[in-house]
XYZ file of C-alpha atoms in Angstrom:
601
model
C 7.355 -32.274 76.488
C 10.801 -33.397 75.288
C 8.245 -35.413 72.664
C 6.828 -33.021 71.761
C 9.752 -31.025 71.029
C 11.459 -33.661 69.188
C 7.682 -34.411 66.896
C 7.426 -30.432 66.262
C 11.132 -30.275 64.841
C 10.540 -33.484 62.803
C 7.706 -32.269 60.819
C 9.262 -28.879 60.493
C 12.171 -30.789 59.049
C 10.171 -32.483 56.795
C 8.161 -29.762 55.296
C 11.491 -27.606 54.428
C 13.213 -30.543 53.079
C 9.281 -31.197 50.760
C 10.272 -27.699 49.681
C 14.048 -27.018 49.870
C 13.592 -30.285 46.160
C 10.595 -28.858 45.243
C 12.528 -25.543 44.314
C 15.512 -27.780 43.006
C 13.318 -29.686 40.995
C 11.673 -26.545 39.873
C 15.510 -24.901 39.247
C 16.469 -27.656 36.987
C 13.217 -29.500 35.865
C 12.242 -28.720 31.967
C 10.424 -24.675 31.935
C 8.230 -26.017 29.645
C 4.756 -27.865 30.243
C 1.705 -29.462 27.569
C -1.149 -29.337 27.510
C -4.025 -30.003 25.602
C -6.446 -27.489 25.138
C -10.548 -28.349 23.776
C -10.436 -31.845 23.606
C -8.243 -31.694 20.199
C -4.566 -29.633 19.679
C -1.296 -30.119 22.644
C 0.125 -26.810 23.795
C 3.044 -25.749 25.430
C 2.743 -23.864 28.540
C 6.207 -22.062 29.942
C 5.508 -22.224 33.636
C 8.210 -20.043 34.128
C 7.779 -16.713 31.790
C 4.074 -17.170 33.081
C 5.562 -17.268 37.221
C 7.497 -13.173 36.034
C 4.597 -12.564 33.553
C 2.600 -12.064 37.035
C 4.163 -9.578 37.985
C 5.201 -8.094 35.272
C 3.337 -5.092 32.917
C 4.598 -4.123 29.160
C 3.655 -1.842 26.881
C 4.247 -2.493 23.740
C 6.316 0.868 21.847
C 7.082 -0.897 18.685
C 5.413 -3.622 16.187
C 8.463 -5.085 14.753
C 7.827 -4.672 11.435
C 8.964 -3.062 8.280
C 8.358 -0.301 6.986
C 8.730 2.248 3.704
C 10.264 4.994 2.816
C 10.440 6.681 -0.432
C 12.463 7.553 -3.148
C 14.805 10.411 -1.718
C 15.085 8.007 1.722
C 11.460 10.097 3.239
C 9.452 7.855 6.035
C 5.497 7.213 4.350
C 4.960 4.807 7.291
C 6.563 5.162 10.691
C 7.094 7.749 12.816
C 9.045 7.847 16.152
C 7.910 10.303 18.542
C 9.277 10.566 22.541
C 6.010 9.748 24.701
C 4.978 9.212 27.321
C 4.424 5.174 29.745
C 2.081 5.146 32.327
C 2.147 1.717 34.545
C -0.437 0.860 37.606
C 1.096 1.232 40.612
C 0.515 1.473 43.966
C 1.558 4.874 44.425
C -0.861 7.170 42.277
C -2.478 6.617 45.145
C -0.317 8.254 47.542
C 2.154 11.071 45.567
C 1.439 14.267 46.684
C -1.055 15.826 45.595
C 1.507 18.477 44.720
C 3.693 16.940 41.947
C 0.399 15.339 41.032
C -0.713 18.701 39.243
C 2.005 19.825 37.824
C 2.353 16.507 35.597
C -1.312 17.516 34.362
C -0.048 20.625 33.749
C 2.990 19.786 31.762
C 1.080 17.453 30.216
C -2.194 20.056 28.795
C -4.973 17.710 31.279
C -6.721 18.490 34.233
C -5.299 16.706 37.563
C -9.020 15.413 37.280
C -8.476 13.889 33.472
C -5.365 12.798 35.257
C -6.465 11.350 38.711
C -9.534 9.844 36.134
C -7.122 8.015 34.036
C -4.056 6.641 36.574
C -7.344 5.153 38.438
C -8.741 3.023 36.132
C -5.565 0.984 34.752
C -5.744 -2.184 34.658
C -1.997 -2.345 32.750
C 0.699 -0.501 30.821
C -1.030 2.474 28.967
C -0.530 4.837 26.837
C -1.772 8.731 27.975
C -3.224 9.273 24.348
C -4.672 12.406 22.329
C -7.968 13.467 20.722
C -7.123 11.010 17.614
C -6.451 7.994 20.596
C -3.087 7.740 19.307
C -0.243 8.411 22.106
C 0.663 11.624 23.317
C 3.781 14.134 21.262
C 5.826 14.871 24.019
C 8.596 18.282 23.237
C 11.354 18.464 24.288
C 10.665 20.786 27.108
C 7.680 18.660 27.738
C 10.484 15.178 28.519
C 13.281 17.688 29.810
C 9.754 18.590 32.380
C 8.662 14.894 33.584
C 11.564 13.561 34.335
C 13.311 16.464 36.977
C 9.692 15.931 38.769
C 11.130 11.707 39.368
C 7.742 10.307 39.429
C 6.779 6.696 40.104
C 4.740 4.878 37.355
C 5.717 6.681 34.110
C 8.036 6.636 32.250
C 9.503 8.876 29.057
C 9.590 6.483 26.058
C 9.703 6.428 22.098
C 7.160 5.050 20.123
C 7.666 4.522 17.410
C 3.517 4.575 15.249
C 3.516 2.881 12.167
C 0.431 5.190 10.475
C 1.208 8.151 11.632
C -1.411 11.108 11.618
C -0.975 13.073 9.248
C -0.516 9.901 7.194
C -2.843 9.689 5.036
C -3.672 5.931 3.972
C -2.668 4.891 0.768
C -3.477 1.199 -1.511
C -0.447 0.519 -2.931
C 1.238 0.289 0.916
C -1.922 -1.213 1.568
C -2.474 -1.789 5.393
C -2.276 -4.832 8.283
C -4.523 -7.053 10.902
C -5.592 -9.859 12.522
C -6.358 -12.357 10.489
C -6.029 -15.820 12.086
C -7.847 -17.971 9.672
C -5.387 -16.504 6.955
C -2.253 -16.803 8.661
C -2.454 -20.168 9.766
C -3.281 -20.958 6.161
C -0.373 -19.287 3.884
C 2.047 -18.510 7.362
C 1.587 -22.229 8.468
C 5.377 -23.201 8.214
C 7.149 -20.204 9.610
C 4.135 -20.365 13.153
C 5.480 -23.966 13.582
C 8.868 -22.831 13.179
C 9.928 -19.571 14.265
C 9.573 -18.238 17.902
C 8.059 -13.889 15.856
C 5.212 -15.853 14.799
C 2.011 -16.689 15.625
C -1.414 -16.746 14.029
C -2.100 -13.596 16.557
C 0.914 -11.801 14.394
C -0.290 -9.171 11.853
C -0.745 -9.700 8.676
C -0.035 -7.578 5.597
C -3.576 -7.800 3.752
C -3.222 -5.844 1.262
C -1.452 -3.316 -1.301
C 2.989 -4.597 -0.714
C 2.442 -5.318 3.491
C 0.483 -7.909 1.946
C 3.141 -8.898 -1.280
C 5.983 -8.400 0.722
C 4.656 -9.356 4.834
C 7.365 -12.521 5.039
C 10.381 -9.488 4.406
C 8.534 -6.833 6.334
C 7.290 -9.302 9.038
C 10.213 -8.266 11.624
C 12.091 -10.355 14.690
C 8.435 -8.938 16.804
C 7.870 -6.145 18.817
C 9.079 -3.803 21.166
C 8.755 -3.431 25.085
C 8.818 -1.725 27.875
C 8.286 -3.348 31.152
C 8.350 -2.986 35.240
C 8.676 -5.520 36.965
C 5.112 -5.050 39.767
C 5.940 -6.835 44.266
C 2.587 -7.527 45.428
C 0.719 -4.894 46.582
C 1.833 -2.732 42.777
C 4.869 -1.233 43.820
C 7.918 -1.232 41.476
C 10.687 -4.465 42.798
C 13.055 -2.148 44.240
C 16.606 -1.615 42.455
C 14.454 -3.056 37.900
C 13.191 -0.248 36.674
C 11.832 -0.058 33.562
C 13.678 -2.193 30.457
C 13.238 -2.582 27.836
C 12.593 -6.059 24.741
C 13.235 -6.110 21.922
C 15.749 -8.232 19.558
C 19.739 -7.911 18.951
C 19.949 -8.621 15.998
C 20.631 -4.872 14.589
C 19.050 -5.577 10.723
C 15.727 -5.909 11.654
C 12.584 -4.388 10.778
C 13.478 -3.743 7.422
C 13.352 -0.508 4.956
C 11.454 -1.165 1.695
C 12.504 2.113 -0.722
C 10.278 2.989 -3.279
C 10.414 4.628 -6.390
C 7.253 7.084 -5.096
C 7.789 10.319 -4.248
C 6.548 9.944 -1.230
C 5.605 15.093 -1.931
C 4.680 14.678 -5.151
C 2.123 11.716 -4.277
C 0.376 13.903 -1.731
C 0.576 17.070 -3.395
C -1.743 14.556 -6.222
C -3.943 13.452 -3.476
C -4.865 16.639 -2.307
C -5.714 17.930 -5.886
C -7.851 14.983 -5.962
C -9.648 16.287 -3.012
C -9.554 19.275 -4.432
C -10.633 18.490 -7.601
C -13.813 16.194 -6.201
C -12.977 12.774 -7.603
C -14.821 10.656 -5.160
C -13.252 7.174 -7.976
C -11.416 6.509 -9.995
C -7.183 6.871 -10.409
C -4.472 8.024 -11.748
C -0.702 6.545 -12.461
C 2.584 9.024 -12.543
C 5.360 6.603 -14.612
C 8.358 7.938 -14.913
C 9.611 7.172 -19.112
C 12.778 6.135 -18.922
C 12.676 2.765 -17.153
C 8.235 2.813 -16.046
C 8.667 2.812 -12.808
C 5.638 4.960 -10.667
C 6.742 7.916 -9.516
C 2.890 8.396 -8.169
C -0.418 5.996 -7.498
C -3.494 7.421 -6.229
C -7.167 4.816 -5.829
C -10.686 6.863 -4.579
C -12.117 6.269 -2.678
C -9.321 6.978 0.129
C -8.637 3.837 2.283
C -9.768 4.730 5.625
C -9.052 2.905 9.716
C -11.477 0.862 10.702
C -12.868 0.110 6.624
C -11.186 -3.428 5.947
C -13.668 -4.763 6.705
C -16.468 -3.489 6.071
C -17.126 -5.434 2.434
C -16.713 -1.908 0.147
C -15.323 -3.436 -3.215
C -15.255 0.538 -4.140
C -13.464 1.590 -0.887
C -10.816 -1.860 -0.842
C -9.485 -2.735 -4.514
C -6.659 -0.425 -5.895
C -9.040 1.003 -9.198
C -4.874 2.295 -10.063
C -4.906 -1.969 -10.758
C -8.431 -2.960 -11.609
C -8.582 -3.376 -15.347
C -12.133 -1.430 -16.855
C -13.472 0.220 -20.379
C -11.056 2.104 -21.719
C -13.353 4.319 -24.853
C -11.425 6.309 -26.627
C -7.960 6.104 -25.547
C -8.039 2.271 -26.871
C -7.407 3.813 -30.361
C -4.035 4.464 -29.913
C -4.302 0.057 -29.787
C -6.452 -0.144 -33.623
C -4.388 3.216 -34.837
C -1.069 1.623 -34.142
C -2.349 -2.390 -35.440
C -3.687 -0.388 -38.778
C -0.394 1.029 -39.396
C 1.159 -2.083 -37.524
C -0.325 -4.658 -40.279
C -0.201 -1.745 -43.429
C -3.520 -1.916 -43.937
C -4.007 2.026 -44.152
C -1.766 4.720 -45.836
C -1.318 8.325 -43.944
C -2.536 10.152 -46.890
C -6.055 8.260 -47.621
C -8.396 10.327 -46.462
C -11.767 8.581 -44.653
C -15.096 10.369 -45.273
C -17.640 11.136 -41.610
C -20.893 11.792 -41.327
C -21.585 11.325 -38.669
C -23.384 7.845 -39.237
C -21.488 4.497 -39.924
C -23.796 2.608 -40.681
C -23.364 -1.027 -38.918
C -23.580 -2.698 -35.459
C -25.528 0.858 -34.274
C -21.369 3.305 -34.308
C -22.085 6.643 -34.827
C -19.820 9.323 -34.389
C -19.992 11.156 -31.359
C -20.370 14.694 -32.985
C -22.903 15.413 -34.152
C -22.999 15.298 -38.434
C -19.733 13.753 -38.422
C -16.259 15.548 -39.035
C -16.610 15.331 -42.547
C -12.902 13.719 -44.495
C -9.881 13.324 -42.503
C -6.612 11.977 -42.175
C -5.814 9.024 -40.274
C -4.317 12.276 -37.862
C -6.385 14.131 -37.994
C -9.031 11.630 -37.368
C -6.957 10.368 -33.649
C -7.143 13.905 -33.317
C -11.211 14.383 -33.779
C -11.443 10.982 -32.102
C -13.853 9.738 -34.581
C -15.444 6.666 -34.665
C -16.294 6.289 -37.415
C -12.478 5.840 -39.149
C -11.745 3.323 -36.270
C -14.940 1.030 -36.809
C -13.948 1.707 -41.275
C -9.898 0.588 -39.517
C -11.696 -2.227 -37.745
C -12.561 -5.048 -40.192
C -9.484 -3.912 -42.076
C -7.505 -6.043 -38.913
C -8.580 -9.107 -37.939
C -9.314 -9.909 -33.339
C -5.627 -11.790 -33.090
C -3.815 -8.502 -35.403
C -5.512 -6.170 -32.425
C -4.841 -8.584 -29.994
C -1.298 -9.601 -31.099
C -0.657 -4.801 -31.102
C -2.343 -4.168 -27.857
C -0.359 -7.445 -25.832
C 2.934 -4.936 -27.907
C 2.020 -3.220 -25.935
C 0.743 -3.841 -22.531
C -2.238 -3.776 -22.356
C -3.128 -7.215 -22.402
C 0.054 -8.745 -19.721
C -0.202 -7.741 -15.931
C 2.668 -4.918 -16.461
C 3.609 -4.713 -13.256
C 7.087 -6.081 -11.011
C 7.548 -9.485 -10.372
C 10.301 -12.345 -10.025
C 8.789 -16.031 -11.157
C 11.042 -18.175 -9.576
C 12.772 -17.711 -5.146
C 15.756 -15.993 -7.056
C 18.511 -15.576 -3.830
C 18.645 -13.178 -1.547
C 14.669 -12.966 -2.562
C 13.533 -16.477 -0.790
C 10.332 -16.723 -2.703
C 8.627 -15.404 -5.859
C 7.188 -12.228 -5.183
C 4.631 -9.938 -7.564
C 5.219 -5.511 -6.159
C 1.352 -4.891 -7.191
C -0.237 -7.939 -6.230
C -4.005 -7.474 -6.853
C -3.279 -6.176 -10.402
C -5.063 -7.640 -13.095
C -4.540 -8.588 -16.616
C -6.741 -6.854 -19.192
C -9.002 -8.123 -22.204
C -9.231 -7.628 -25.783
C -11.702 -10.001 -26.415
C -13.094 -13.316 -24.681
C -12.345 -15.312 -28.452
C -9.511 -14.278 -30.224
C -11.129 -16.224 -33.035
C -14.164 -14.238 -33.646
C -14.690 -12.153 -36.838
C -17.639 -10.494 -35.803
C -17.465 -7.891 -37.702
C -19.562 -5.246 -34.189
C -17.477 -6.556 -31.464
C -14.589 -6.017 -33.505
C -15.939 -3.270 -34.283
C -17.047 -1.865 -30.711
C -13.811 -3.119 -29.302
C -12.117 -0.906 -31.476
C -13.235 2.116 -30.975
C -12.321 0.817 -26.802
C -16.276 -0.883 -26.245
C -17.861 -3.755 -26.133
C -15.323 -6.531 -24.431
C -12.052 -4.536 -23.831
C -10.571 -3.667 -20.211
C -7.107 -3.165 -19.458
C -6.314 -1.250 -16.407
C -5.221 2.452 -15.814
C -1.252 1.062 -14.461
C -1.193 -0.147 -17.764
C -2.494 2.550 -20.338
C 0.809 5.079 -18.964
C 2.665 2.007 -19.263
C 1.471 1.820 -23.101
C 2.615 5.605 -23.514
C 6.338 4.245 -21.778
C 6.647 1.689 -24.199
C 5.499 4.364 -27.467
C 8.106 6.918 -25.367
C 10.647 3.978 -25.500
C 9.827 2.757 -29.479
C 7.931 -0.186 -28.641
C 10.963 -0.872 -25.599
C 8.017 -2.464 -22.707
C 9.132 -2.066 -18.989
C 8.025 -3.904 -16.074
C 6.333 -1.012 -13.044
C 8.719 -0.945 -10.687
C 7.187 -0.276 -7.288
C 10.296 -0.938 -5.158
C 13.681 -0.171 -5.742
C 15.631 -1.824 -2.932
C 14.324 -3.562 0.544
C 17.863 -2.450 2.961
C 18.696 -4.385 7.099
C 17.756 -1.198 9.344
C 21.909 -1.115 9.611
C 21.083 0.333 5.666
C 23.604 -2.415 4.633
C 21.732 -3.814 1.049
C 19.497 -7.637 1.770
C 18.616 -7.130 -2.812
C 18.357 -5.114 -5.915
C 14.733 -4.769 -7.099
C 16.516 -4.303 -10.882
C 14.246 -3.113 -13.667
C 12.584 -5.792 -15.575
C 11.926 -5.419 -20.194
C 7.863 -6.409 -20.225
C 7.328 -9.944 -21.371
C 8.381 -11.471 -24.454
C 6.241 -10.641 -26.928
C 5.493 -11.949 -30.749
C 6.425 -8.962 -31.787
C 7.718 -5.184 -30.211
C 5.612 -1.954 -32.617
C 8.033 -0.553 -34.572
C 9.487 2.407 -34.206
C 8.294 4.319 -36.966
C 4.866 3.183 -35.602
C 5.997 4.972 -32.031
C 6.582 7.961 -33.522
C 3.341 8.556 -35.415
C 1.102 7.717 -32.539
C 2.889 10.237 -30.518
C 2.532 12.914 -32.966
C -1.105 12.126 -32.489
C -1.170 12.022 -29.362
C 0.385 15.458 -30.114
C -1.758 17.211 -32.294
C -5.454 15.672 -30.043
C -3.685 18.656 -27.386
C -2.831 21.186 -29.741
C -6.618 20.724 -32.193
C -8.290 17.954 -31.259
C -10.261 16.932 -28.773
C -8.157 17.767 -26.322
C -7.348 21.572 -27.273
C -8.517 22.917 -24.499
C -6.019 21.987 -22.160
C -2.991 23.036 -24.884
C -2.097 26.032 -22.028
C 0.750 25.149 -19.243
C 2.965 25.449 -17.342
C 4.696 22.542 -20.371
C 3.873 21.049 -23.610
C 1.826 17.928 -22.851
C -0.263 15.575 -25.540
C -2.511 12.630 -24.870
C -5.368 11.242 -25.337
C -9.342 11.450 -24.561
C -12.052 8.679 -23.519
C -15.605 7.555 -22.797
C -16.277 4.545 -21.488
C -20.322 4.548 -21.252
C -21.033 1.987 -18.323
C -24.608 -0.758 -18.194
C -27.121 -2.205 -16.243
C -27.031 0.236 -13.017
C -24.753 2.411 -13.916
C -26.746 3.609 -17.206
C -26.629 7.243 -17.709
C -23.028 7.414 -16.947
C -19.678 6.782 -18.150
C -15.405 6.517 -17.325
C -13.493 9.363 -18.433
C -10.513 9.179 -19.271
C -6.870 10.997 -20.118
C -3.313 9.563 -20.954
C -0.250 10.793 -22.540
C 3.027 12.586 -21.393
C 5.076 15.674 -21.089
C 6.845 17.411 -22.109
C 6.876 17.122 -25.749
C 10.010 18.377 -26.358
C 11.367 16.045 -23.796
C 9.298 13.043 -22.253
C 9.720 13.152 -19.134
C 6.476 11.435 -16.467
C 3.891 8.940 -18.150
C 0.399 9.722 -17.454
C -2.735 7.741 -17.189
C -6.241 9.512 -15.122
C -9.123 7.632 -14.264
C -12.921 9.699 -13.540
C -15.349 6.454 -12.448
C -19.155 7.030 -12.701
C -19.759 10.257 -14.123
C -23.551 11.408 -15.530
C -23.607 11.023 -19.937
C -22.875 14.487 -21.907
C -20.958 16.106 -18.711
C -17.354 17.316 -19.655
C -14.687 15.289 -19.328
C -13.296 16.059 -16.157
C -9.940 13.485 -16.771
C -8.943 15.240 -19.552
C -9.159 18.889 -16.473
C -7.042 16.849 -14.589
C -4.554 15.674 -16.484
C -3.141 19.195 -17.021
C -3.382 19.791 -13.753
C -1.328 17.377 -12.836
C 1.186 17.810 -15.174
C 0.852 21.775 -14.536
C 1.708 19.679 -10.596
C 4.384 17.395 -11.618
C 6.369 20.996 -14.029
C 6.316 22.717 -10.465
C 7.704 20.608 -8.541
C 10.257 19.512 -10.979
């Protein structure tokens, strides 16, 4: 008997010794183990953290990504509010029915609905509203829930990146999980930084894309509970918030946008049933973007549909401009001295060459350049084009900013901006001629009235007016003015940039004449239907004929400025794919938006 007891004691002591040694080893050994996955890449697994994760239930309450505000500090993206998080704990099966009914009443749910929700919980989750967003709690609801002292739920502050009332905007763009793209673009960050992974959400459109490295942040914030084997709360630990302790992140991107004005213009376009097109509103003093709208509207769930018309920002896409391009042709004729302002032209409705004719049957008769501009006479502008070379038209277009990209950019890293930036990354170049050496009179004549090879973006069209209003000085268009740390300190200023170097700038005298011509358009020309309103305005209309599958349709334009007495804003309007022969809707919308802007001031 004694020998048996001794052997049992020896075996027991040996087992305990082995377990003790194992515990010592686990405490002092590295916490990560390398293993091979799928026969190729090696991965590291943190077994200690894995053991914790088995009993820890967590829920993301903030993605940690930077957010956008308008020029007045109003939030464009991201909104914080109180909501309630539920955890899959055993206590839900034992809760007092009366208190459970009280909770359901506070949350405006039936007891059956709430019971169904908690009974199927496998991980921490928010109670959602009809739009599948975490419900928003009032102060009274927060007080009443906390007064119940229930286990298994917690009132938390949640940051919603795209709140329900937020209407997605093309210039802001969108984020998505795109592992292949992350592997390609952010391989260095994924390799060297703990807050990056191939499954991180990355910007894929708009400013979300162009400022992605600044917006990414230090990683998400979570709330967590630690549970025991029965899915009950582990005593003494309770809820914890897991987040970065760095007070400088996430960053805030301060845009030049006036959010109230932006939203009013968006609603106005929708009221006018503009389903495809764009508007750009610029501050004439420095070219800053005050509003930018693209239609069709970008909606959640459409990011992977492959619908180019929905995904593309039409304000940054180059289209045939029609007669608004006569601004360039008139400026070129004045700059190169091929026309005298007192010269008279005669239009009988037909040019006689290149298949060109005037839009007005029977023509406009005898007129000066100023009158021909107001009447948008094709015959006169085709006549001027034959006095100009392709290169002269190109150089004038370049000086007016309708060839190169005009969005704010920085080509080289310059502290604290650590990499080149182009804010409006989707912006396209304009085009005058496919062949700058062409001497084909038909190509030059058709281009002089905004057809054939000519393309420009609504942003370039608005910036062309800003250039004229600044006597030939060209600006790059900012849509972001600075980047701030979370505590409000400035990380980086994005100063006003002058436009790229040109061979020459438009002379102030030429700019003043074109601006006067634009006033006459509204006073007695093709835009006189919008002569009455809150401001005196000036501009130029255009109609670009479409071809191919869109034959019989056209794109309608109007660009201009207001008020004429002391210009504050330049505006371009594009309404696309309209039936030929219909009234120029862009002209009417231009007046409507200018009235909105005037009332806003």
